XYZ file of C-alpha atoms in Angstrom:
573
model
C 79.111 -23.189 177.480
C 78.128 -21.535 173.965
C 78.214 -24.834 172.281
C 75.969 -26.363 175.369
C 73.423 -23.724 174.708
C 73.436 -24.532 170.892
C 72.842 -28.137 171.307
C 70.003 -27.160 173.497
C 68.484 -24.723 171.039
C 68.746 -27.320 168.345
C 67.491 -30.261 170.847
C 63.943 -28.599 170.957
C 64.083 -26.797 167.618
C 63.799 -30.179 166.314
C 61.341 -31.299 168.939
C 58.996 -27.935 167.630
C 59.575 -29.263 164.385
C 58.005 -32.568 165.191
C 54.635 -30.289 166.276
C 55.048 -28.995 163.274
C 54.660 -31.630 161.488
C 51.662 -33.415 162.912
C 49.793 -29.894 162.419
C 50.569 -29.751 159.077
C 49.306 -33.436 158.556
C 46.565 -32.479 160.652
C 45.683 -29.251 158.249
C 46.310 -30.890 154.670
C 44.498 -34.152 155.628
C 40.351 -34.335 155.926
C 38.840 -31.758 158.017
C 37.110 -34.614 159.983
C 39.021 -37.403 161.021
C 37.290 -40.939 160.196
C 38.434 -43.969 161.912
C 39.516 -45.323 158.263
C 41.503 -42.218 158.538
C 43.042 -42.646 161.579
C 43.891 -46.745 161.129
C 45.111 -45.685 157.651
C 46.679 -43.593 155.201
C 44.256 -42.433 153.157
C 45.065 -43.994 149.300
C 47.898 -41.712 147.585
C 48.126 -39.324 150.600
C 51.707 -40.338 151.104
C 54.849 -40.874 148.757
C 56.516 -44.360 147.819
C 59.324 -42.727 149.336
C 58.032 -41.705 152.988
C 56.457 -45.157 153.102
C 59.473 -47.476 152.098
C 61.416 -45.067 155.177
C 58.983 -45.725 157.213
C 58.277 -49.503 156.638
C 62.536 -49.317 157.180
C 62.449 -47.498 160.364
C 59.753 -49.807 161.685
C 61.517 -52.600 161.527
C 65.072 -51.591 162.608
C 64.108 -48.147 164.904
C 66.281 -46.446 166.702
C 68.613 -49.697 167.251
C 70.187 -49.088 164.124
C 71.409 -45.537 164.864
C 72.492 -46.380 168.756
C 72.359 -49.662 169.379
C 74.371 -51.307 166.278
C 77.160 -49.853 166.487
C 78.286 -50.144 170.046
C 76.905 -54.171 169.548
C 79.322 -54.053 166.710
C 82.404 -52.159 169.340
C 81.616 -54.646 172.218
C 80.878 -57.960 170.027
C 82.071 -57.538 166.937
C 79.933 -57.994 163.318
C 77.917 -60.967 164.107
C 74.735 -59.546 164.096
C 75.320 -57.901 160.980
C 74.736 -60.975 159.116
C 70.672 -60.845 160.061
C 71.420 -59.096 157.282
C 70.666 -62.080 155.630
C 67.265 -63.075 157.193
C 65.813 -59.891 156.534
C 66.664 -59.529 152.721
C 65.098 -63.411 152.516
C 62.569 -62.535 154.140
C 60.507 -60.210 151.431
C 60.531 -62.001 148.516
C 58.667 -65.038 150.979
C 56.166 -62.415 152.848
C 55.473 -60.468 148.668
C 55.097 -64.388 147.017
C 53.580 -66.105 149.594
C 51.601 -63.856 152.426
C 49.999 -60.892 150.720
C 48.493 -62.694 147.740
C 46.320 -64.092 150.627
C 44.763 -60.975 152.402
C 45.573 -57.931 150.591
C 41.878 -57.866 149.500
C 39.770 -59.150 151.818
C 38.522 -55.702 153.150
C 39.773 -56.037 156.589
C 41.224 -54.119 159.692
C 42.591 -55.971 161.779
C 45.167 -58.555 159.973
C 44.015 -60.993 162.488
C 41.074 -61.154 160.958
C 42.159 -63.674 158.369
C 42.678 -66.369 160.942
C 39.585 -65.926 162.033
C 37.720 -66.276 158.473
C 40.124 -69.601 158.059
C 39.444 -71.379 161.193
C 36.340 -69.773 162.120
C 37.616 -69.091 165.306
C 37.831 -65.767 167.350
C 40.013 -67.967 169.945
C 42.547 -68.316 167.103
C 42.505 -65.050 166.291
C 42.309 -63.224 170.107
C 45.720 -65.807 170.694
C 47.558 -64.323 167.475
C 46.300 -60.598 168.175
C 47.579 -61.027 172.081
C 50.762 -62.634 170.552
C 50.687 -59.838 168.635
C 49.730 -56.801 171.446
C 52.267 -58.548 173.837
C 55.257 -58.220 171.265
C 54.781 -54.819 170.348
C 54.431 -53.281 174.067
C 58.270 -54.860 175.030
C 59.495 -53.832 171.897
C 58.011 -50.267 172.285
C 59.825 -50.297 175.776
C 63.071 -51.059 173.998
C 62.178 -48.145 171.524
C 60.976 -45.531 174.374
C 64.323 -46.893 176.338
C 67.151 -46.354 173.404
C 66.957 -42.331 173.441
C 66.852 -41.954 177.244
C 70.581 -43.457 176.890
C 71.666 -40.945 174.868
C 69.469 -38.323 176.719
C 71.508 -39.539 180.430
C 74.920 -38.869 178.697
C 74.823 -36.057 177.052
C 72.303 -33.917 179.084
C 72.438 -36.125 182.471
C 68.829 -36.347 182.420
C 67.387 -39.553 184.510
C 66.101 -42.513 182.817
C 62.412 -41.601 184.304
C 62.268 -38.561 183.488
C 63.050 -38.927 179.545
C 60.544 -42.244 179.681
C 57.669 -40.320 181.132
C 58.310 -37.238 179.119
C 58.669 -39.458 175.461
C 55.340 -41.394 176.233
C 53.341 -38.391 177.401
C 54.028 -36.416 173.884
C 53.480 -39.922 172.020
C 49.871 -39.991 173.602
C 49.649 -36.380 172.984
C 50.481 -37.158 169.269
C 48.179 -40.479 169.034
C 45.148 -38.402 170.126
C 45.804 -35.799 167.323
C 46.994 -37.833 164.363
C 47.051 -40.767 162.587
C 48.956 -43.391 160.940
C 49.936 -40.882 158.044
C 51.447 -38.532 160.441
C 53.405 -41.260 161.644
C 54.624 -42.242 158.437
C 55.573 -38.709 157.293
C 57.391 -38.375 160.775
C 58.995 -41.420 160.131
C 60.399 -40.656 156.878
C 61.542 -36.801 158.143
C 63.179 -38.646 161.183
C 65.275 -41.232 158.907
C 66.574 -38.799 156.904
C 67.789 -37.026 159.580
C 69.303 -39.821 160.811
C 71.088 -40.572 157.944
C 72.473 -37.406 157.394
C 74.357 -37.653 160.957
C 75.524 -40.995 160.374
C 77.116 -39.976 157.320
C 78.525 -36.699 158.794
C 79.766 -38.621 161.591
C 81.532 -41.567 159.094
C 83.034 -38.928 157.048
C 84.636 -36.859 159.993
C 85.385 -40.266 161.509
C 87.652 -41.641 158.432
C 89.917 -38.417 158.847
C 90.282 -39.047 162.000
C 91.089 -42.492 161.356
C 93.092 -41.768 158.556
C 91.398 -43.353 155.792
C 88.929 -46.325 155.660
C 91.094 -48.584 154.887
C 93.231 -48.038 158.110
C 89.362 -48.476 159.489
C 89.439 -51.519 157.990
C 92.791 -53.021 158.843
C 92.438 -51.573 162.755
C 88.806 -53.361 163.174
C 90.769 -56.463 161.605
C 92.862 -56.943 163.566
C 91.390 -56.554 166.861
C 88.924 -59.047 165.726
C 85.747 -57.289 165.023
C 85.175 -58.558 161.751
C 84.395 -62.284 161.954
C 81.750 -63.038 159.390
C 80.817 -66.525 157.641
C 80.757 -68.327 160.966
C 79.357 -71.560 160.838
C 79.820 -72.958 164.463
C 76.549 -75.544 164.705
C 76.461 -75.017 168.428
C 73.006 -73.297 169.580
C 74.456 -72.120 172.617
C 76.355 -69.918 170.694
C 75.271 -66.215 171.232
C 75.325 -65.561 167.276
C 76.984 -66.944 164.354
C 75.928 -66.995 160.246
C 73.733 -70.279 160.935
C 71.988 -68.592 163.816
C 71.458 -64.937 162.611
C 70.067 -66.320 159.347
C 68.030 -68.101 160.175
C 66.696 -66.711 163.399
C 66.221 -63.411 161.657
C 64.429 -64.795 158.480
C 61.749 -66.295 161.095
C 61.550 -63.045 163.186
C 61.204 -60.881 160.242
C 58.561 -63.278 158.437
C 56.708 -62.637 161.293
C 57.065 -59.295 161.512
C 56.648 -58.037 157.718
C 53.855 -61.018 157.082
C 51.988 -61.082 160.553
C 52.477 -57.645 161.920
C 49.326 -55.547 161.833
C 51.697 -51.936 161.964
C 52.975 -53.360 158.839
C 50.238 -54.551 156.827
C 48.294 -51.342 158.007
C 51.152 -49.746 155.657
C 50.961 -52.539 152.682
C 46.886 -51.437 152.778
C 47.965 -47.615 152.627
C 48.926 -48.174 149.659
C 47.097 -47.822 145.958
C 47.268 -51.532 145.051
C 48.719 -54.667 145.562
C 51.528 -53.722 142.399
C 52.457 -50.833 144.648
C 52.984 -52.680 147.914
C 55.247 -55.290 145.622
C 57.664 -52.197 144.421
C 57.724 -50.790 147.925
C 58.521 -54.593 149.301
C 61.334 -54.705 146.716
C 62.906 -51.192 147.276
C 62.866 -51.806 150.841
C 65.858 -54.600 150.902
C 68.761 -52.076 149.377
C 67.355 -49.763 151.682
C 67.577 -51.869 154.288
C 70.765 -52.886 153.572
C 71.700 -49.501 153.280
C 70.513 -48.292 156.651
C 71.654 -51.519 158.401
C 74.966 -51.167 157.508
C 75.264 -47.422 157.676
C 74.807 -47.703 161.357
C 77.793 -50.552 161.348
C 80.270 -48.949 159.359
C 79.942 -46.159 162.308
C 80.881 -48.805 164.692
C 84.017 -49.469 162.436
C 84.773 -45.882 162.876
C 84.323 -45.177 166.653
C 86.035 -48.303 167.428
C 89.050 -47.190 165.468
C 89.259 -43.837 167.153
C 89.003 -45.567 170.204
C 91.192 -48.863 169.887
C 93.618 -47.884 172.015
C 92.061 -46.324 174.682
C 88.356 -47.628 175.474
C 86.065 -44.874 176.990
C 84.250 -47.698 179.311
C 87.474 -48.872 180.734
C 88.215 -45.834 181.696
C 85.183 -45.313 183.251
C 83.518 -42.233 181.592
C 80.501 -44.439 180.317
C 79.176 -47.553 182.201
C 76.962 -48.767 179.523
C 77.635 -50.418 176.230
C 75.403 -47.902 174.375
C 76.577 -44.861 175.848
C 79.531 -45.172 173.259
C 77.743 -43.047 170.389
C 76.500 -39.713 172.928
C 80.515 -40.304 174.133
C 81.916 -40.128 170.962
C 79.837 -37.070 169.747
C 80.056 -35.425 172.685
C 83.882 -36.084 172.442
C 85.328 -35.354 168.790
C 82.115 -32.965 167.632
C 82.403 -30.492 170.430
C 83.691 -27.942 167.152
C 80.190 -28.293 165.665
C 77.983 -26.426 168.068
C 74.042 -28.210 167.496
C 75.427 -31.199 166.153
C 74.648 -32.990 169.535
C 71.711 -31.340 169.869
C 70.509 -32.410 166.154
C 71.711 -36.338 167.255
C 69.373 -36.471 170.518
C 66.793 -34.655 168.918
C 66.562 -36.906 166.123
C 66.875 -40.166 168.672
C 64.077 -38.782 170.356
C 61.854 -37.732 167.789
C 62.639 -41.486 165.883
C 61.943 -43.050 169.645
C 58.519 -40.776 169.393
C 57.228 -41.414 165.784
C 57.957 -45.109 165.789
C 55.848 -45.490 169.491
C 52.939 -43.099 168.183
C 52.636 -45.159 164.805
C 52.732 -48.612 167.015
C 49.979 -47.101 169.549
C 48.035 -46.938 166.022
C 48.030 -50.219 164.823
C 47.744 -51.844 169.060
C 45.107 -50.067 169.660
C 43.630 -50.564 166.762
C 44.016 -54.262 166.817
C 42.572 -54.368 170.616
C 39.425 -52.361 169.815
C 38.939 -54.736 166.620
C 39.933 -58.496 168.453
C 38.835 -57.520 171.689
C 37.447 -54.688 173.125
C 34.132 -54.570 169.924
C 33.268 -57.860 171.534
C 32.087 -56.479 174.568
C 28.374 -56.317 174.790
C 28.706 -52.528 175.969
C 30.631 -51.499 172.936
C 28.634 -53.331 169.842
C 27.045 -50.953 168.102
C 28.940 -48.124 168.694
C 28.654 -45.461 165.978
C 32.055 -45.163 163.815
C 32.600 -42.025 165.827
C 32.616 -43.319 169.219
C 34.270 -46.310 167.595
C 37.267 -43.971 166.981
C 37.455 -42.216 170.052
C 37.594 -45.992 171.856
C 40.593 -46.481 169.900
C 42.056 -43.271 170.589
C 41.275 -43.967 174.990
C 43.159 -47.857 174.227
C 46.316 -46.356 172.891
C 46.430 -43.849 176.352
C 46.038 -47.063 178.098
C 49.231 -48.603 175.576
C 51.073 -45.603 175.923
C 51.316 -45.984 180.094
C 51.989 -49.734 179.743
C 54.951 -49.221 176.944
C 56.297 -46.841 180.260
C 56.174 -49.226 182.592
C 57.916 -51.812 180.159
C 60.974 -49.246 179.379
C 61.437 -48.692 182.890
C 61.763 -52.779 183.160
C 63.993 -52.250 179.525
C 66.469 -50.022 181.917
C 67.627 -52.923 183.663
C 68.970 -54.844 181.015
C 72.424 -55.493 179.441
C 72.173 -53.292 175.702
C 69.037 -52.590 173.959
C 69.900 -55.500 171.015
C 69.584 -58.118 173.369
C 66.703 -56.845 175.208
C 65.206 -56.195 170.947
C 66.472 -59.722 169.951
C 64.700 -61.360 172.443
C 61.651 -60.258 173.199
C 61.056 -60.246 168.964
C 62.465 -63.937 169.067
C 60.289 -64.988 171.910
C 56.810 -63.757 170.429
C 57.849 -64.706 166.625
C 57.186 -68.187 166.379
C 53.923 -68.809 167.404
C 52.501 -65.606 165.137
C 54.192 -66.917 162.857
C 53.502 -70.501 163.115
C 49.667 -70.048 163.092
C 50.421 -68.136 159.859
C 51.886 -70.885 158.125
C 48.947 -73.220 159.711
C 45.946 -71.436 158.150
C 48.281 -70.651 154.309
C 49.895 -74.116 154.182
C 48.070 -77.018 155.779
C 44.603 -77.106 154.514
C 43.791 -80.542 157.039
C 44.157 -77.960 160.034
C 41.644 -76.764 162.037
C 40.572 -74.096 164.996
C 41.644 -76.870 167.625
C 44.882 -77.052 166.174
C 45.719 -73.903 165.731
C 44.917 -72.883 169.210
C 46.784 -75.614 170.801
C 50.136 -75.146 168.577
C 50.075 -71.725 169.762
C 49.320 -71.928 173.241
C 52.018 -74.352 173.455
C 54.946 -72.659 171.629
C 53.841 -69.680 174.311
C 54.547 -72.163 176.915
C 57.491 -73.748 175.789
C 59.478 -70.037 174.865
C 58.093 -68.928 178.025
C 59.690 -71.844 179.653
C 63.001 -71.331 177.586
C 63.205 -67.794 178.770
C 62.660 -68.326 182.859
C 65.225 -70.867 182.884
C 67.636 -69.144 181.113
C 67.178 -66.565 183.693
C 68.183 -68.930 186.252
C 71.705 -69.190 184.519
C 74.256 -66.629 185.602
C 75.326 -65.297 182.321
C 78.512 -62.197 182.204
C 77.963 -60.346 179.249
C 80.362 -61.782 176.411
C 82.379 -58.613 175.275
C 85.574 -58.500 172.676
C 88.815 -57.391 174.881
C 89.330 -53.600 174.723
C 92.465 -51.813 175.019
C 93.808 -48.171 177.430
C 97.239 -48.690 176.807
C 97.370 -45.509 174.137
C 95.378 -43.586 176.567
C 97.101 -39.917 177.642
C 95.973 -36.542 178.504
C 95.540 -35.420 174.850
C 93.124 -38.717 173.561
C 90.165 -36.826 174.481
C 88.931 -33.351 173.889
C 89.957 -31.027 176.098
C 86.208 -30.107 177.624
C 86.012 -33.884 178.505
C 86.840 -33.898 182.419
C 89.830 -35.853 182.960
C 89.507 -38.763 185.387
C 93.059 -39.255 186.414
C 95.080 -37.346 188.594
C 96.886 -33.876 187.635
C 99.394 -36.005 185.344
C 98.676 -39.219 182.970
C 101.583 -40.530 184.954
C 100.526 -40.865 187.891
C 97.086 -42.041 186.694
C 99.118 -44.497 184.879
C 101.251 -46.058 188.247
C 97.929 -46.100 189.999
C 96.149 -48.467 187.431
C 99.120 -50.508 187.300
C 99.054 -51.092 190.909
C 95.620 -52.539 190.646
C 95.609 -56.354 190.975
C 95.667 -58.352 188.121
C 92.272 -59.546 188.583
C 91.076 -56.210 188.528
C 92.697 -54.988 185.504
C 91.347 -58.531 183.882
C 87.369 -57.899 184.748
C 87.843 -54.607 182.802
C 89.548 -55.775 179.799
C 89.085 -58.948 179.391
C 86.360 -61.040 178.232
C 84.315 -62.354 181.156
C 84.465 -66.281 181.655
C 81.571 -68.022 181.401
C 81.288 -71.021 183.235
C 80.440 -74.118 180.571
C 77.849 -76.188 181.794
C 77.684 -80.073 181.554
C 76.626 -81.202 178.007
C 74.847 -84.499 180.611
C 72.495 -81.495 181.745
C 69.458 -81.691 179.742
C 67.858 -78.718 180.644
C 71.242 -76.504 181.704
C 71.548 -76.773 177.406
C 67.559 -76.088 176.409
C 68.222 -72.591 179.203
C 71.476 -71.666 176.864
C 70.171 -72.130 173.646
C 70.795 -68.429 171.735
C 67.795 -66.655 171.930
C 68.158 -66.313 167.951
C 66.663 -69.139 167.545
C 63.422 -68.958 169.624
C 61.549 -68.003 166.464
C 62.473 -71.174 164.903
C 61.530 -73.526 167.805
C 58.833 -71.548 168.520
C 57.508 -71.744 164.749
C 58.312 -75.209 164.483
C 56.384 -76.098 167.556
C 53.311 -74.241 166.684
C 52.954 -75.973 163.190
C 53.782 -79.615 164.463
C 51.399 -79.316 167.580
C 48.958 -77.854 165.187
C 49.189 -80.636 162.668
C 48.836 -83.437 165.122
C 46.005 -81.869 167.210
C 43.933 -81.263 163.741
C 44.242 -85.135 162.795
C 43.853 -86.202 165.946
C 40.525 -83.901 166.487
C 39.663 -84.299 162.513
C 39.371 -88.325 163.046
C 37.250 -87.924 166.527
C 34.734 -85.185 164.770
C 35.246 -86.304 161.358
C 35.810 -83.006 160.420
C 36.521 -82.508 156.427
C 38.207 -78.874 156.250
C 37.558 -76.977 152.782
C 40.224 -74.771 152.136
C 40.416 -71.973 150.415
C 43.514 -69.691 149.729
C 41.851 -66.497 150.766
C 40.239 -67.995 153.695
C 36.516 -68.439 154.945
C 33.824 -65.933 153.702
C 33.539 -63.924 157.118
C 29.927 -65.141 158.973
C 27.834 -62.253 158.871
């Protein structure tokens, strides 16, 4: 009970602290907030160090504290090797993408598409590509802590929703993006601090990291360098490479929550350092949250809380296991939800930024009503869109709740979206013969095709595709003693009454659910089970061929003769 009480204490200690925070950003920043305030950091107002944690924890959120490392306990180390993609992927965005539009002056990122093609179609598509993506990933983000949340403290997935997007539009209306970022960077080392405390605790437990190692082994958790070809394949080294280095090209080169933080900073030199120091601390993050997985699975190899039935999903592991072996530490649960919620909180209130942002800039200054507006009204239009974000991101983590882990419900929805962003990207840097007409119809039709993708995979009854998992070291002592046992008064007879289920029984527990193949003669049965990893790609690839053909095709009918120039179009005034 005294521990309980602790963990609450700490819970909204931490949540006070988050206040805290914003007011103090709100106190030592300008007296009157600008909207140049607001959409940015003001130049030198935050540390290399709270930005590269930030840029970090914007890409990989909370998944990397509670979603990698049951993916890793389930599934085994596949997606660790997206690894891969990412690190690839910032030496391509630093070379290649912010040469181009780190000093045109602009807003909205979006805005360089529309310079290039003089088009605002172009540039609407890519920021509703761009709105669309960042509302279902927010629902993954506002989703992730309620897990932990309906463990541990038994609160209902509504509740924790509604109560995480009300103080994020509480926080949006009073901050900006460099009380995001200093959140952000408070929140991630907080995080890392209980991943480590939770490794090192873990390896006695374990006995040693190398007995982590061996035990992970040889239950077949550690299968790295696969090179299976076959794209129905739910991940292998082919897929998460390159999947990932498309999704996160996308994300760090067309991703206005991103390049809001590249323009942050004092000059281009700086944003090439932070780029730089971000992949070791990427790696280091990304597999900090694995190497937990390692350890929880070893504690647990012989007697799997799920089979059991204590948890019922996949990433209620983590809240289990601290609830289970840190019950000595009074607060130490409390820290871990607090800091899941606040990350879950920072990371939506920095996104609501750069949405709403985007919106007022693409779409909503358009409207006769609205041109005109002084900068101060400007601002407070901004502020009323991300409200209006804020109770859509609920509504899309309620959806969010219904899925099968929060890293396939990430994967996808980033997949899906990636390729055409990214796609019109590569249009308007690389092909100079392209044009408005192009553009548009390359992305419009890599929406259509992933869209198409996606509903017919739905169609296919899919079992999730989890690693076997073991209960035969299971007795009365494997879990703490304040854990309520679910077996009768004796292990034995617990024992004799699992036995005496039927076979098939015991086998939809333990074993890996069958999937039924489908017939290799069935064109679209195959297109429905492609991986989802590699929707980026298609989707990319799709955008820039349409593109390309539509632009000659248009170019010879018009005789259109496109000037190119690497920054783009001087904007029409």
């Amino acid at each position: 009970m005294q521990s309980i009480i602790f963990d609450y204490a700490v819970f909204l200690l931490l949540i006070g602290l988050s206040f805290a925070v914003l007011i103090y950003s709100k106190i030592s920043g300008p007296k009157e907030q600008t909207k140049a305030d607001y959409v940015f950091a003001s130049k030198g107002s935050v540390s290399m160090g709270a930005m590269l944690l930030s840029i970090a924890r914007g890409f990989l959120g909370v998944k990397v504290f509670l979603g990698y490392p049951s993916e890793f306990y389930y599934r085994g180390s596949g997606m660790w090797e997206t690894l891969y993609g990412m690190s690839l992927a910032f030496p391509l965005v630093l070379y290649f993408f912010l040469p181009v539009y780190f000093n045109l002056g602009i807003t909205s990122v979006y805005q360089y598409l529309d310079m290039r093609f003089k088009s605002r179609l172009v540039r609407r598509l890519a920021s509703g590509t761009y709105f669309i993506r960042s509302i279902l990933n927010l629902g993954v983000t506002v989703f992730t802590p309620c897990v932990a949340l309906k463990t541990v403290m038994g609160l209902p997935y509504w509740f924790s929703i509604i109560l995480i997007t009300s103080i994020a539009i509480v926080f949006t209306l009073l901050g900006g993006l460099r009380s995001a970022i200093l959140a952000d960077a408070v929140q991630s080392l907080v995080m890392i601090g209980c991943s480590i405390v939770i490794i090192i605790h873990g390896f006695f437990i374990a006995k040693g990291p190398l007995n982590v190692f061996e035990v992970t082994k040889e239950r077949d958790r550690l299968d790295f360098f696969n090179f299976n070809m076959d794209p129905t394949l739910r991940v292998s080294t082919v897929s998460a490479t390159l999947g990932q280095l498309f999704m996160s090209l996308s994300m760090f080169g067309c991703q206005q929550n991103f390049v809001q933080r590249y323009f942050s900073m004092d000059s281009q030199k700086q944003v090439e350092k932070a780029l730089w120091l971000t992949i070791p601390l990427m790696i280091f993050l990304f597999s900090l949250s694995w190497i937990v997985g390692m350890v929880i699975f070893t504690v647990y190899a012989d007697c799997d809380p799920r089979a059991l039935g204590y948890i019922s999903e996949i990433d209620e592991i983590i809240p289990f296991y601290i609830e289970d072996r840190f019950y000595f530490l009074p607060g130490f649960m409390g820290l871990v939800l607090a800091s899941l919620f606040n990350s879950g909180l920072s990371i939506l209130v920095s996104n609501l930024n750069s949405i709403s942002t985007v919106a007022w800039e693409d779409f909503v200054s358009q409207i006769p009503i609205f041109k005109g507006a002084t900068e101060k009204n400007q601002l407070w239009c901004i502020k009323s869109i991300s409200v209006i974000t804020g109770f859509i991101v609920m509504g899309v983590a309620f959806i969010v709740a219904q899925s099968s882990g929060v890293i396939d419900a990430s994967q996808l929805m980033t997949s899906a979206t990636s390729g055409p962003l990214l796609g019109v990207f590569v249009l308007a840097m690389f092909f100079p013969s392209t044009n408005w007409k192009g553009a548009a119809a390359g992305m419009i039709s890599s929406h259509l095709m992933t869209l198409f993708i996606v509903l017919g995979s739905l169609s296919i009854a899919k079992e999730p595709n989890y690693l076997p998992v073991s209960t035969e070291g299971c007795t009365n002592t494997t879990f703490s003693p304040h854990i309520e046992p679910i077996f009768d008064i004796q292990y034995n007879q617990y024992k004799m009454s699992f036995l005496n289920k039927t076979h098939d029984d015991i086998s939809s527990v333990l074993s890996t659910p069958e999937v039924e193949s489908s017939s290799t003669d069935d064109i679209l049965t195959m297109l429905y089970s492609i991986t989802y990893m590699y929707y980026s790609l298609l989707g990319t690839f799709v955008t820039v061929f349409v593109g390309v053909i539509v632009s000659y095709m248009t170019a010879i009918r018009t005789g259109d003769d496109i000037q190119y120039h690497p920054l783009g179009y001087e904007p029409i005034l």
